Amino acid sequence: MSFIRGVFFSVAMGLGLSQAVASAEPATVPFVDVGKYMGTWYEIASFPKGFQFGCTATQADYTLMENGNVQVENSCKLFFPGGLKYGVKGEARVVNADTNAQLKVKFYWAEGDYWVFDLAEDYSYALVGSPDFDSLWILSRTRTLDQGIIDQLTAKAGTLGFDASRLKFTKQPVD
């Protein structure tokens, strides 16, 4: 009987340790210059979300508002890059003013985390997502991104604890 309790305890401890590792929050970049972050970002890849069903040519446009928050306009073309445009507007607010790397984005009644995990020095690409490992995006200022940078960002996502194999690449029109 003590052997069975020992095995159960070992399994339970193992599961507990796995949960503890998986629940650690991923580290963000040290600082984001919000002004430099404004503008258009193209989705290169993301974890699939139901609300993005049929989306191609996905992009996000960020505009600094007078109150210091960020207007967010996400849009995509339905089913193919020349399809009908679909979009939604929201508002983001910084929740960690020391780094500006942690934001909350609100669309209608839903609010979610938007954390910046990697960012090019020249703000040409970014790796963003949620600290619960449920959302992840590779973004770029251009519709395409060098495969070496994609590999670098995918590896970074893995070291942060994300399952990078879940990334789905977004069809973008050719410039």
Short mmCIF file of C-alpha atoms in Angstrom, two decimals:
data_model
loop_
_atom_site.label_atom_id
_atom_site.label_comp_id
_atom_site.label_asym_id
_atom_site.label_seq_id
_atom_site.Cartn_x
_atom_site.Cartn_y
_atom_site.Cartn_z
CA MET A 1 0.00 0.00 0.00
CA SER A 2 2.81 2.46 0.77
CA PHE A 3 4.32 1.76 -2.67
CA ILE A 4 1.07 2.83 -4.35
CA ARG A 5 0.90 5.96 -2.17
CA GLY A 6 4.54 6.67 -3.06
CA VAL A 7 3.85 6.33 -6.80
CA PHE A 8 0.72 8.52 -6.48
CA PHE A 9 2.69 11.14 -4.52
CA SER A 10 5.49 11.12 -7.12
CA VAL A 11 3.04 11.51 -10.00
CA ALA A 12 1.16 14.27 -8.15
CA MET A 13 4.41 16.10 -7.38
CA GLY A 14 5.53 15.73 -10.99
CA LEU A 15 2.26 17.22 -12.22
CA GLY A 16 2.53 20.01 -9.69
CA LEU A 17 6.05 20.85 -10.81
CA SER A 18 5.00 20.83 -14.45
CA GLN A 19 2.16 23.22 -13.63
CA ALA A 20 4.51 25.47 -11.69
CA VAL A 21 6.92 25.68 -14.64
CA ALA A 22 4.11 26.25 -17.16
CA SER A 23 2.48 28.92 -15.02
CA ALA A 24 5.59 31.13 -14.82
CA GLU A 25 4.99 34.36 -16.71
CA PRO A 26 7.13 34.84 -19.81
CA ALA A 27 9.57 37.74 -19.75
CA THR A 28 8.85 40.85 -21.81
CA VAL A 29 11.30 43.21 -23.46
CA PRO A 30 12.86 45.76 -21.07
CA PHE A 31 11.18 48.79 -22.70
CA VAL A 32 8.83 49.76 -25.55
CA ASP A 33 8.80 53.28 -26.96
CA VAL A 34 5.05 53.54 -27.51
CA GLY A 35 5.46 56.32 -30.10
CA LYS A 36 7.79 54.17 -32.23
CA TYR A 37 5.41 51.21 -31.90
CA MET A 38 2.54 53.11 -33.56
CA GLY A 39 1.64 52.44 -37.18
CA THR A 40 0.83 49.37 -39.23
CA TRP A 41 1.90 45.85 -38.29
CA TYR A 42 1.29 42.82 -40.53
CA GLU A 43 0.55 39.42 -39.04
CA ILE A 44 3.15 36.92 -40.21
CA ALA A 45 1.95 34.07 -37.99
CA SER A 46 -0.32 33.52 -34.99
CA PHE A 47 -1.98 30.94 -32.81
CA PRO A 48 -5.33 30.32 -34.55
CA LYS A 49 -8.28 32.05 -32.91
CA GLY A 50 -11.95 31.42 -33.72
CA PHE A 51 -12.62 35.10 -34.30
CA GLN A 52 -10.01 35.08 -37.08
CA PHE A 53 -11.66 32.27 -39.06
CA GLY A 54 -11.21 32.92 -42.77
CA CYS A 55 -8.81 35.83 -42.27
CA THR A 56 -5.95 36.51 -44.65
CA ALA A 57 -3.91 39.70 -45.15
CA THR A 58 -4.33 40.40 -41.42
CA GLN A 59 -2.95 43.65 -40.06
CA ALA A 60 -3.16 45.88 -37.02
CA ASP A 61 -3.02 49.66 -37.07
CA TYR A 62 -2.07 51.43 -33.84
CA THR A 63 -2.65 55.15 -33.22
CA LEU A 64 -1.71 57.07 -30.07
CA MET A 65 -4.74 58.79 -28.55
CA GLU A 66 -4.78 62.10 -26.64
CA ASN A 67 -5.44 60.26 -23.36
CA GLY A 68 -2.23 58.23 -23.79
CA ASN A 69 -4.04 55.02 -24.74
CA VAL A 70 -3.69 53.35 -28.12
CA GLN A 71 -6.48 52.99 -30.67
CA VAL A 72 -6.26 49.50 -32.16
CA GLU A 73 -7.79 48.67 -35.52
CA ASN A 74 -7.42 45.04 -36.54
CA SER A 75 -8.46 44.07 -40.04
CA CYS A 76 -8.23 41.22 -42.50
CA LYS A 77 -9.51 40.12 -45.88
CA LEU A 78 -11.92 37.21 -45.74
CA PHE A 79 -10.76 33.92 -47.27
CA PHE A 80 -8.20 35.36 -49.73
CA PRO A 81 -6.05 38.51 -49.91
CA GLY A 82 -8.47 40.18 -52.36
CA GLY A 83 -11.58 39.28 -50.32
CA LEU A 84 -13.98 41.46 -48.38
CA LYS A 85 -12.42 43.54 -45.60
CA TYR A 86 -13.42 42.75 -42.03
CA GLY A 87 -12.27 44.79 -39.07
CA VAL A 88 -12.72 45.64 -35.43
CA LYS A 89 -11.65 48.65 -33.35
CA GLY A 90 -10.51 48.60 -29.77
CA GLU A 91 -8.39 50.44 -27.26
CA ALA A 92 -5.21 49.43 -25.46
CA ARG A 93 -3.81 50.80 -22.23
CA VAL A 94 -0.38 50.29 -20.72
CA VAL A 95 -0.50 48.36 -17.44
CA ASN A 96 3.23 48.47 -16.67
CA ALA A 97 4.48 52.04 -17.15
CA ASP A 98 8.04 51.03 -16.21
CA THR A 99 8.44 49.06 -19.44
CA ASN A 100 5.34 49.82 -21.57
CA ALA A 101 5.65 46.16 -22.63
CA GLN A 102 2.45 44.97 -20.94
CA LEU A 103 -0.89 46.23 -22.19
CA LYS A 104 -4.56 45.40 -21.89
CA VAL A 105 -6.57 45.57 -25.12
CA LYS A 106 -10.33 45.93 -25.04
CA PHE A 107 -12.69 45.13 -27.92
CA TYR A 108 -16.33 45.71 -27.02
CA TRP A 109 -16.78 43.77 -23.76
CA ALA A 110 -13.72 41.50 -24.03
CA GLU A 111 -10.34 42.51 -22.63
CA GLY A 112 -7.08 40.64 -23.10
CA ASP A 113 -3.38 40.84 -22.43
CA TYR A 114 -0.94 42.10 -25.06
CA TRP A 115 2.67 41.62 -23.97
CA VAL A 116 5.73 42.38 -26.09
CA PHE A 117 8.21 39.49 -25.78
CA ASP A 118 10.67 40.45 -28.51
CA LEU A 119 11.12 43.61 -30.54
CA ALA A 120 13.65 44.57 -33.20
CA GLU A 121 15.83 47.55 -32.32
CA ASP A 122 14.38 49.39 -35.32
CA TYR A 123 10.82 48.26 -34.50
CA SER A 124 10.61 46.29 -37.76
CA TYR A 125 9.29 43.06 -36.17
CA ALA A 126 7.83 41.92 -32.88
CA LEU A 127 6.78 38.82 -30.97
CA VAL A 128 3.67 39.52 -28.88
CA GLY A 129 1.14 37.47 -26.99
CA SER A 130 -0.46 36.72 -23.67
CA PRO A 131 1.23 35.59 -20.45
CA ASP A 132 -1.13 32.59 -20.21
CA PHE A 133 0.52 31.12 -23.36
CA ASP A 134 -2.85 31.08 -25.20
CA SER A 135 -2.11 33.84 -27.74
CA LEU A 136 0.99 34.51 -29.81
CA TRP A 137 1.70 36.63 -32.87
CA ILE A 138 4.72 37.30 -35.05
CA LEU A 139 4.30 40.80 -36.47
CA SER A 140 6.26 42.75 -39.06
CA ARG A 141 6.19 46.22 -40.59
CA THR A 142 6.26 44.49 -43.99
CA ARG A 143 4.00 41.76 -45.37
CA THR A 144 6.92 39.31 -45.45
CA LEU A 145 9.68 38.55 -43.00
CA ASP A 146 13.05 36.90 -43.54
CA GLN A 147 12.95 33.19 -42.65
CA GLY A 148 15.96 33.64 -40.37
CA ILE A 149 14.06 36.18 -38.27
CA ILE A 150 10.98 33.93 -38.22
CA ASP A 151 13.17 31.06 -36.98
CA GLN A 152 14.71 33.36 -34.32
CA LEU A 153 11.28 34.47 -33.08
CA THR A 154 9.91 30.93 -33.12
CA ALA A 155 12.88 29.76 -31.05
CA LYS A 156 12.39 32.68 -28.63
CA ALA A 157 8.72 31.72 -28.24
CA GLY A 158 9.79 28.19 -27.33
CA THR A 159 12.28 29.39 -24.72
CA LEU A 160 9.53 31.53 -23.18
CA GLY A 161 7.31 28.45 -22.80
CA PHE A 162 5.02 28.77 -25.84
CA ASP A 163 4.26 25.76 -28.05
CA ALA A 164 5.58 27.32 -31.25
CA SER A 165 4.29 24.38 -33.29
CA ARG A 166 0.82 25.95 -32.89
CA LEU A 167 1.81 28.94 -35.05
CA LYS A 168 -0.16 29.23 -38.28
CA PHE A 169 1.31 31.39 -41.04
CA THR A 170 -0.90 34.14 -42.44
CA LYS A 171 -1.40 34.57 -46.18
CA GLN A 172 -0.40 38.09 -47.15
CA PRO A 173 -0.61 39.63 -50.63
CA VAL A 174 2.67 39.99 -52.47
CA ASP A 175 3.88 43.61 -52.45
#
